CSV table of C-alpha atoms in Angstrom, one decimal:
chain,number,residue,atom,x,y,z
A,19,UNK,CA,41.4,-13.0,4.8
A,20,UNK,CA,39.6,-14.6,1.9
A,21,UNK,CA,40.2,-17.7,-0.2
A,22,UNK,CA,40.3,-17.4,-4.0
A,23,UNK,CA,38.6,-20.0,-6.2
A,24,UNK,CA,39.4,-19.5,-9.9
A,25,UNK,CA,36.8,-20.9,-12.4
A,26,UNK,CA,37.9,-22.0,-15.9
A,27,UNK,CA,35.6,-19.3,-17.4
A,28,UNK,CA,36.9,-16.4,-19.5
A,29,UNK,CA,34.9,-13.2,-20.0
A,30,UNK,CA,34.0,-14.3,-23.6
A,31,UNK,CA,32.1,-17.4,-22.5
A,32,UNK,CA,28.4,-17.4,-23.5
A,33,UNK,CA,29.0,-14.2,-25.3
A,34,UNK,CA,25.4,-14.0,-26.5
A,35,UNK,CA,23.9,-13.9,-23.0
A,36,UNK,CA,22.4,-10.7,-21.8
A,37,UNK,CA,21.1,-9.3,-18.5
A,38,UNK,CA,17.8,-11.0,-18.8
A,39,UNK,CA,19.3,-14.4,-19.4
A,40,UNK,CA,21.6,-14.1,-16.4
A,41,UNK,CA,18.9,-13.0,-14.1
A,42,UNK,CA,16.6,-15.8,-15.3
A,43,UNK,CA,19.1,-18.3,-14.0
A,44,UNK,CA,19.1,-16.6,-10.5
A,45,UNK,CA,15.3,-16.6,-10.4
A,46,UNK,CA,15.2,-20.2,-11.5
A,47,UNK,CA,17.6,-21.3,-8.7
A,48,UNK,CA,15.6,-19.4,-6.1
A,49,UNK,CA,12.3,-20.9,-7.2
A,50,UNK,CA,13.8,-24.4,-7.4
A,51,UNK,CA,15.1,-24.1,-3.8
A,52,UNK,CA,11.7,-23.1,-2.6
A,53,UNK,CA,10.2,-26.1,-4.4
A,54,UNK,CA,12.3,-28.6,-2.5
A,55,UNK,CA,12.1,-26.7,0.8
A,56,UNK,CA,8.9,-24.8,1.5
A,57,UNK,CA,10.5,-22.9,4.4
A,58,UNK,CA,13.1,-21.5,2.0
A,59,UNK,CA,10.8,-18.8,0.7
A,60,UNK,CA,12.1,-17.0,-2.4
A,61,UNK,CA,11.9,-13.2,-2.8
A,62,UNK,CA,13.3,-10.5,-5.0
A,63,UNK,CA,13.9,-6.9,-3.9
A,64,UNK,CA,15.2,-3.9,-5.7
A,65,UNK,CA,16.4,-0.6,-4.3
A,66,UNK,CA,16.4,2.1,-7.1
A,67,UNK,CA,18.5,4.4,-4.9
A,68,UNK,CA,21.4,2.0,-4.4
A,69,UNK,CA,20.6,0.2,-7.7
A,70,UNK,CA,21.0,-3.2,-5.9
A,71,UNK,CA,18.9,-6.2,-6.8
A,72,UNK,CA,18.6,-9.0,-4.3
A,73,UNK,CA,17.5,-12.6,-4.7
A,74,UNK,CA,16.9,-14.2,-1.4
A,75,UNK,CA,16.0,-17.7,-0.1
A,76,UNK,CA,15.0,-17.6,3.5
A,77,UNK,CA,16.9,-20.8,4.4
A,78,UNK,CA,19.6,-22.1,2.0
A,79,UNK,CA,23.3,-22.4,1.5
A,80,UNK,CA,25.9,-23.0,-1.1
A,81,UNK,CA,28.9,-25.3,-0.7
A,82,UNK,CA,32.2,-24.5,-2.2
A,83,UNK,CA,32.1,-27.5,-4.4
A,84,UNK,CA,29.1,-26.1,-6.3
A,85,UNK,CA,31.7,-23.8,-8.0
A,86,UNK,CA,32.7,-26.8,-10.0
A,87,UNK,CA,31.0,-26.8,-13.5
A,88,UNK,CA,28.4,-29.5,-13.7
A,89,UNK,CA,28.1,-29.7,-9.9
A,90,UNK,CA,24.6,-29.1,-8.5
A,91,UNK,CA,22.7,-29.9,-5.4
A,92,UNK,CA,19.5,-30.4,-7.3
A,93,UNK,CA,20.4,-33.0,-9.9
A,94,UNK,CA,17.6,-35.4,-10.8
A,95,UNK,CA,15.1,-33.6,-8.6
A,96,UNK,CA,11.8,-33.7,-10.5
A,97,UNK,CA,10.4,-30.7,-8.6
A,98,UNK,CA,13.1,-28.3,-10.0
A,99,UNK,CA,13.5,-26.7,-13.4
A,100,UNK,CA,17.3,-26.7,-13.4
A,101,UNK,CA,19.2,-30.0,-13.8
A,102,UNK,CA,22.6,-29.0,-15.2
A,103,UNK,CA,24.5,-27.2,-12.4
A,104,UNK,CA,25.9,-24.2,-14.1
A,105,UNK,CA,23.3,-21.5,-13.5
A,106,UNK,CA,24.7,-19.1,-10.9
A,107,UNK,CA,28.3,-19.3,-12.1
A,108,UNK,CA,27.3,-18.4,-15.6
A,109,UNK,CA,25.1,-15.6,-14.3
A,110,UNK,CA,28.0,-14.3,-12.2
A,111,UNK,CA,30.2,-14.3,-15.3
A,112,UNK,CA,27.7,-12.5,-17.5
A,113,UNK,CA,26.8,-9.9,-14.9
A,114,UNK,CA,30.4,-9.1,-14.2
A,115,UNK,CA,31.0,-8.7,-17.9
A,116,UNK,CA,28.1,-6.2,-18.0
A,117,UNK,CA,29.7,-4.1,-15.3
A,118,UNK,CA,27.5,-5.4,-12.4
A,119,UNK,CA,28.8,-6.5,-9.0
A,120,UNK,CA,27.9,-10.0,-7.9
A,121,UNK,CA,28.0,-10.9,-4.3
A,122,UNK,CA,26.7,-13.9,-2.4
A,123,UNK,CA,25.8,-13.7,1.3
A,124,UNK,CA,26.0,-17.3,2.2
A,125,UNK,CA,24.7,-16.7,5.7
A,126,UNK,CA,24.1,-20.3,6.8
A,127,UNK,CA,27.8,-21.0,6.1
A,128,UNK,CA,28.9,-17.7,7.7
A,129,UNK,CA,30.6,-16.6,4.4
A,130,UNK,CA,30.5,-13.8,1.9
A,131,UNK,CA,31.4,-14.7,-1.7
A,132,UNK,CA,32.6,-11.9,-3.9
A,133,UNK,CA,33.1,-12.4,-7.6
A,134,UNK,CA,35.2,-10.6,-10.2
A,135,UNK,CA,37.6,-11.2,-13.1
A,136,UNK,CA,41.2,-11.7,-12.3
A,137,UNK,CA,44.4,-12.4,-14.3
A,138,UNK,CA,45.3,-16.0,-13.6
A,139,UNK,CA,49.0,-16.7,-13.1
A,140,UNK,CA,48.3,-20.4,-13.6
A,141,UNK,CA,46.3,-20.1,-16.8
A,142,UNK,CA,47.9,-16.8,-18.1
A,143,UNK,CA,44.4,-15.4,-18.9
A,144,UNK,CA,41.6,-13.5,-17.3
A,145,UNK,CA,39.2,-15.8,-15.5
A,146,UNK,CA,36.1,-15.5,-13.2
A,147,UNK,CA,37.1,-15.9,-9.6
A,148,UNK,CA,35.2,-16.1,-6.3
A,149,UNK,CA,36.7,-14.8,-3.1
A,150,UNK,CA,35.3,-16.5,-0.1
A,151,UNK,CA,35.5,-14.7,3.3
A,152,UNK,CA,34.5,-16.1,6.7
A,153,UNK,CA,32.2,-13.7,8.6
A,154,UNK,CA,29.5,-13.9,11.3
A,155,UNK,CA,26.1,-14.0,9.7
A,156,UNK,CA,22.8,-12.8,11.3
A,157,UNK,CA,20.5,-15.6,9.9
A,158,UNK,CA,20.3,-18.7,7.6
A,159,UNK,CA,19.3,-16.9,4.4
A,160,UNK,CA,21.1,-17.1,1.1
A,161,UNK,CA,21.2,-13.7,-0.6
A,162,UNK,CA,22.6,-13.0,-4.1
A,163,UNK,CA,23.1,-9.3,-4.5
A,164,UNK,CA,23.6,-7.7,-8.0
A,165,UNK,CA,24.8,-4.1,-8.0
A,166,UNK,CA,24.6,-1.3,-10.7
A,167,UNK,CA,21.2,-2.5,-11.9
A,168,UNK,CA,19.1,0.2,-13.6
A,169,UNK,CA,15.3,0.6,-13.2
A,170,UNK,CA,14.9,-0.4,-16.9
A,171,UNK,CA,16.9,-3.6,-16.3
A,172,UNK,CA,14.8,-4.4,-13.2
A,173,UNK,CA,11.6,-4.0,-15.2
A,174,UNK,CA,12.7,-6.9,-17.4
A,175,UNK,CA,11.9,-9.3,-14.6
A,176,UNK,CA,8.1,-9.1,-15.4
A,177,UNK,CA,8.9,-10.8,-18.7
A,178,UNK,CA,10.8,-13.6,-17.1
A,179,UNK,CA,9.0,-14.4,-13.9
A,180,UNK,CA,5.3,-14.9,-12.9
A,181,UNK,CA,5.7,-13.1,-9.6
A,182,UNK,CA,2.2,-11.6,-9.1
A,183,UNK,CA,0.2,-13.9,-6.8
A,184,UNK,CA,-3.1,-12.1,-7.6
A,185,UNK,CA,-3.2,-13.4,-11.2
A,186,UNK,CA,-6.5,-15.3,-11.7
A,187,UNK,CA,-5.9,-19.0,-12.0
A,188,UNK,CA,-7.4,-22.4,-11.7
A,189,UNK,CA,-5.3,-24.8,-9.7
A,190,UNK,CA,-4.8,-28.4,-10.7
A,191,UNK,CA,-2.5,-31.2,-9.7
A,192,UNK,CA,-0.4,-30.5,-12.7
A,193,UNK,CA,-0.1,-26.7,-12.1
A,194,UNK,CA,-2.2,-23.6,-12.7
A,195,UNK,CA,-4.3,-22.5,-15.6
A,196,UNK,CA,-3.9,-18.8,-16.0
A,197,UNK,CA,-7.3,-17.4,-17.1
A,198,UNK,CA,-6.5,-13.6,-17.6
A,199,UNK,CA,-6.4,-12.6,-21.3
A,200,UNK,CA,-3.0,-11.1,-21.1
A,201,UNK,CA,-1.5,-14.5,-20.3
A,202,UNK,CA,-3.2,-16.3,-23.2
A,203,UNK,CA,-0.7,-18.6,-24.9
A,204,UNK,CA,2.1,-18.0,-22.3
A,205,UNK,CA,3.8,-20.8,-20.5
A,206,UNK,CA,5.6,-20.9,-17.2
A,207,UNK,CA,7.3,-23.7,-15.4
A,208,UNK,CA,7.4,-23.2,-11.6
A,209,UNK,CA,6.7,-19.5,-12.3
A,210,UNK,CA,9.6,-19.1,-14.9
A,211,UNK,CA,8.7,-18.1,-18.4
A,212,UNK,CA,9.4,-20.6,-21.2
A,213,UNK,CA,8.8,-20.5,-25.0
A,214,UNK,CA,6.2,-23.0,-26.3
A,215,UNK,CA,4.8,-22.8,-29.8
A,216,UNK,CA,1.1,-23.5,-30.4
A,217,UNK,CA,-2.4,-22.0,-30.4
A,218,UNK,CA,-3.4,-22.0,-26.7
A,219,UNK,CA,-6.3,-20.1,-25.3
A,220,UNK,CA,-5.2,-20.0,-21.7
A,221,UNK,CA,-1.8,-19.4,-20.0
A,222,UNK,CA,-0.2,-22.1,-17.9
A,223,UNK,CA,2.2,-22.4,-15.0
A,224,UNK,CA,3.2,-26.1,-15.0
A,225,UNK,CA,4.9,-28.0,-12.2
A,226,UNK,CA,8.4,-29.0,-13.3
A,227,UNK,CA,7.8,-32.8,-12.9
A,228,UNK,CA,5.1,-32.6,-15.7
A,229,UNK,CA,7.1,-30.6,-18.3
A,230,UNK,CA,10.2,-31.8,-20.1
A,231,UNK,CA,12.3,-28.8,-21.2
A,232,UNK,CA,14.9,-28.5,-23.9
A,233,UNK,CA,18.6,-28.4,-22.9
A,234,UNK,CA,18.5,-24.6,-22.7
A,235,UNK,CA,15.7,-24.8,-20.0
A,236,UNK,CA,13.9,-22.0,-21.8
A,237,UNK,CA,11.7,-23.8,-24.2
A,238,UNK,CA,9.6,-27.0,-24.7
A,239,UNK,CA,8.2,-28.8,-27.7
A,240,UNK,CA,4.5,-28.3,-28.5
A,241,UNK,CA,3.6,-32.0,-28.1
A,242,UNK,CA,4.7,-32.0,-24.5
A,243,UNK,CA,2.8,-28.7,-24.0
A,244,UNK,CA,-0.4,-30.1,-25.5
A,245,UNK,CA,-0.1,-33.2,-23.4
A,246,UNK,CA,0.1,-31.4,-20.1
A,247,UNK,CA,-2.5,-28.7,-20.9
A,248,UNK,CA,-5.0,-31.4,-21.9
A,249,UNK,CA,-4.5,-33.1,-18.5
A,250,UNK,CA,-4.9,-29.7,-16.7
A,251,UNK,CA,-8.1,-28.9,-18.6
A,252,UNK,CA,-9.5,-32.4,-17.8
A,253,UNK,CA,-8.5,-32.1,-14.1
A,254,UNK,CA,-10.1,-28.6,-13.9
A,255,UNK,CA,-13.3,-30.0,-15.5
A,256,UNK,CA,-13.6,-32.8,-13.0
A,257,UNK,CA,-12.9,-30.5,-10.0
A,258,UNK,CA,-15.4,-27.9,-11.1
A,259,UNK,CA,-12.8,-25.2,-11.6
A,260,UNK,CA,-13.6,-25.0,-15.3
A,261,UNK,CA,-17.1,-25.1,-16.7
A,262,UNK,CA,-18.2,-27.5,-19.5
A,263,UNK,CA,-19.3,-24.7,-21.8
A,264,UNK,CA,-15.7,-23.3,-21.9
A,265,UNK,CA,-14.3,-26.8,-22.6
A,266,UNK,CA,-16.8,-27.3,-25.4
A,267,UNK,CA,-15.8,-24.0,-26.9
A,268,UNK,CA,-12.1,-25.0,-26.8
A,269,UNK,CA,-12.9,-28.2,-28.6
A,270,UNK,CA,-15.0,-26.5,-31.2
A,271,UNK,CA,-12.2,-24.0,-32.1
A,272,UNK,CA,-9.6,-26.8,-32.1
A,273,UNK,CA,-7.5,-25.1,-29.4
A,274,UNK,CA,-4.2,-26.7,-28.6
A,275,UNK,CA,-5.1,-26.6,-24.9
A,276,UNK,CA,-7.4,-29.6,-25.3
A,277,UNK,CA,-6.3,-31.0,-28.7
A,278,UNK,CA,-5.2,-34.3,-27.3
A,279,UNK,CA,-8.3,-35.0,-25.2
A,280,UNK,CA,-9.3,-38.6,-24.6
A,281,UNK,CA,-12.9,-38.8,-23.6
A,282,UNK,CA,-12.5,-42.1,-21.9
A,283,UNK,CA,-10.4,-40.5,-19.1
A,284,UNK,CA,-13.2,-38.0,-18.2
A,285,UNK,CA,-14.8,-39.7,-15.2
A,286,UNK,CA,-17.7,-39.0,-12.8
A,287,UNK,CA,-20.3,-38.2,-15.4
A,288,UNK,CA,-18.1,-35.5,-16.9
A,289,UNK,CA,-17.7,-37.4,-20.2
A,290,UNK,CA,-21.4,-37.6,-20.8
A,291,UNK,CA,-22.0,-34.0,-19.9
A,292,UNK,CA,-19.2,-32.7,-22.2
A,293,UNK,CA,-20.4,-34.8,-25.1
A,294,UNK,CA,-24.0,-33.7,-24.5
A,295,UNK,CA,-22.9,-30.1,-24.7
A,296,UNK,CA,-21.0,-30.7,-27.9
A,297,UNK,CA,-23.9,-32.5,-29.5
A,298,UNK,CA,-26.4,-29.8,-28.5
A,299,UNK,CA,-24.1,-27.1,-29.9
A,300,UNK,CA,-23.7,-29.0,-33.2
A,301,UNK,CA,-27.4,-29.5,-33.6
A,302,UNK,CA,-28.1,-25.9,-32.9
A,303,UNK,CA,-25.7,-24.9,-35.6
A,304,UNK,CA,-27.0,-27.5,-38.1
A,305,UNK,CA,-30.7,-28.1,-37.4
A,306,UNK,CA,-32.6,-30.7,-39.5
A,307,UNK,CA,-35.6,-29.2,-41.3
A,308,UNK,CA,-37.8,-32.2,-40.4
A,309,UNK,CA,-37.5,-35.7,-39.0
A,310,UNK,CA,-37.6,-37.2,-42.5
A,311,UNK,CA,-34.9,-34.9,-43.9
A,312,UNK,CA,-31.3,-35.8,-44.2
A,313,UNK,CA,-29.2,-35.6,-41.0
A,314,UNK,CA,-26.1,-33.5,-40.6
A,315,UNK,CA,-23.1,-35.5,-39.4
A,316,UNK,CA,-19.8,-34.2,-38.1
A,317,UNK,CA,-16.8,-35.6,-39.9
A,318,UNK,CA,-13.1,-34.8,-40.1
A,319,UNK,CA,-11.8,-36.6,-43.2
A,320,UNK,CA,-12.6,-37.0,-46.9
A,321,UNK,CA,-13.2,-40.7,-46.3
A,322,UNK,CA,-15.8,-40.1,-43.6
A,323,UNK,CA,-17.3,-37.4,-45.8
A,324,UNK,CA,-17.8,-39.8,-48.7
A,325,UNK,CA,-19.2,-42.5,-46.3
A,326,UNK,CA,-21.8,-40.1,-44.9
A,327,UNK,CA,-22.8,-39.0,-48.4
A,328,UNK,CA,-23.2,-42.6,-49.5
A,329,UNK,CA,-25.7,-43.2,-46.7
A,330,UNK,CA,-27.6,-40.1,-47.5
A,331,UNK,CA,-26.4,-37.9,-44.7
A,332,UNK,CA,-25.0,-34.4,-44.9
A,333,UNK,CA,-21.3,-34.3,-43.8
A,334,UNK,CA,-20.0,-31.3,-42.0
A,335,UNK,CA,-16.3,-30.8,-41.6
A,336,UNK,CA,-15.4,-30.1,-38.0
A,337,UNK,CA,-12.3,-30.3,-35.7
A,338,UNK,CA,-11.2,-33.8,-35.0
A,339,UNK,CA,-12.3,-33.8,-31.3
A,340,UNK,CA,-15.9,-32.8,-32.3
A,341,UNK,CA,-16.0,-35.6,-35.0
A,342,UNK,CA,-14.6,-38.2,-32.6
A,343,UNK,CA,-17.0,-37.4,-29.8
A,344,UNK,CA,-19.3,-40.4,-29.3
A,345,UNK,CA,-22.7,-38.6,-29.6
A,346,UNK,CA,-25.4,-40.9,-28.2
A,347,UNK,CA,-27.8,-40.2,-31.2
A,348,UNK,CA,-25.2,-40.7,-33.9
């Protein structure tokens, strides 16, 4: 015997959502749960023969009250991506609309939740409903099973989720810098892909507490992205994970990764070494013919250019962070 819970969601809700958007919500929930409980390891499995896609947390549960819209067990948790409490319900609606099955094995609660659309006598319309049945469960895992998933649909997960642990990365307190060329300019938060505009040389997987997302949880503003990547680059420099020549090159090409650098926060001799590398590189590119000849000076504005000309120097327009570097000999 099962208990029916009708949700005030009709099949036409979030009509623009597709399979990838729905699955993204399920991955996000699984990763968030793993973030708050390290023992609740998250995994994804696909069986092409049965066409079943499973999202599993090793130790987790859902209470019936999470079926309420806006109700979430992770509200205000800075280690999670989601904050708005609608994810798995909307995913269930979209996947049912696409002809998939959506079943939750809520093992810690000894329950199976089956979802489908039903004609509501109360609301005189078709709504999403969950049918909760009490069963004896073998373990404490939470498994969301989506049926009728094609191989092509499953392949979409690689565009949503950074699932490969072998991807080369530099670890920092703010998250990971992804150094492989194929990830250049790509942003992830807790392993989940987000859209960020900007000219970034590396890829980044940022911890949720350090990245503020837009309401849709799928994008961020470029200012926030540049702030956190600058902190990650600086942290990698100080830890030895990133070499100073690479940081110098990022500054010279005005990459957004390090666009907001503040030299005063680079400690332990790192500031002096980075500035020395920048100065050496500038002098190699603009050598003076003799000690008595005019000196080349890096500038970043017309005002500075005119000032250098007035003093008999030769101004060279360079990116802001090269011009602002406090070269010892300047």
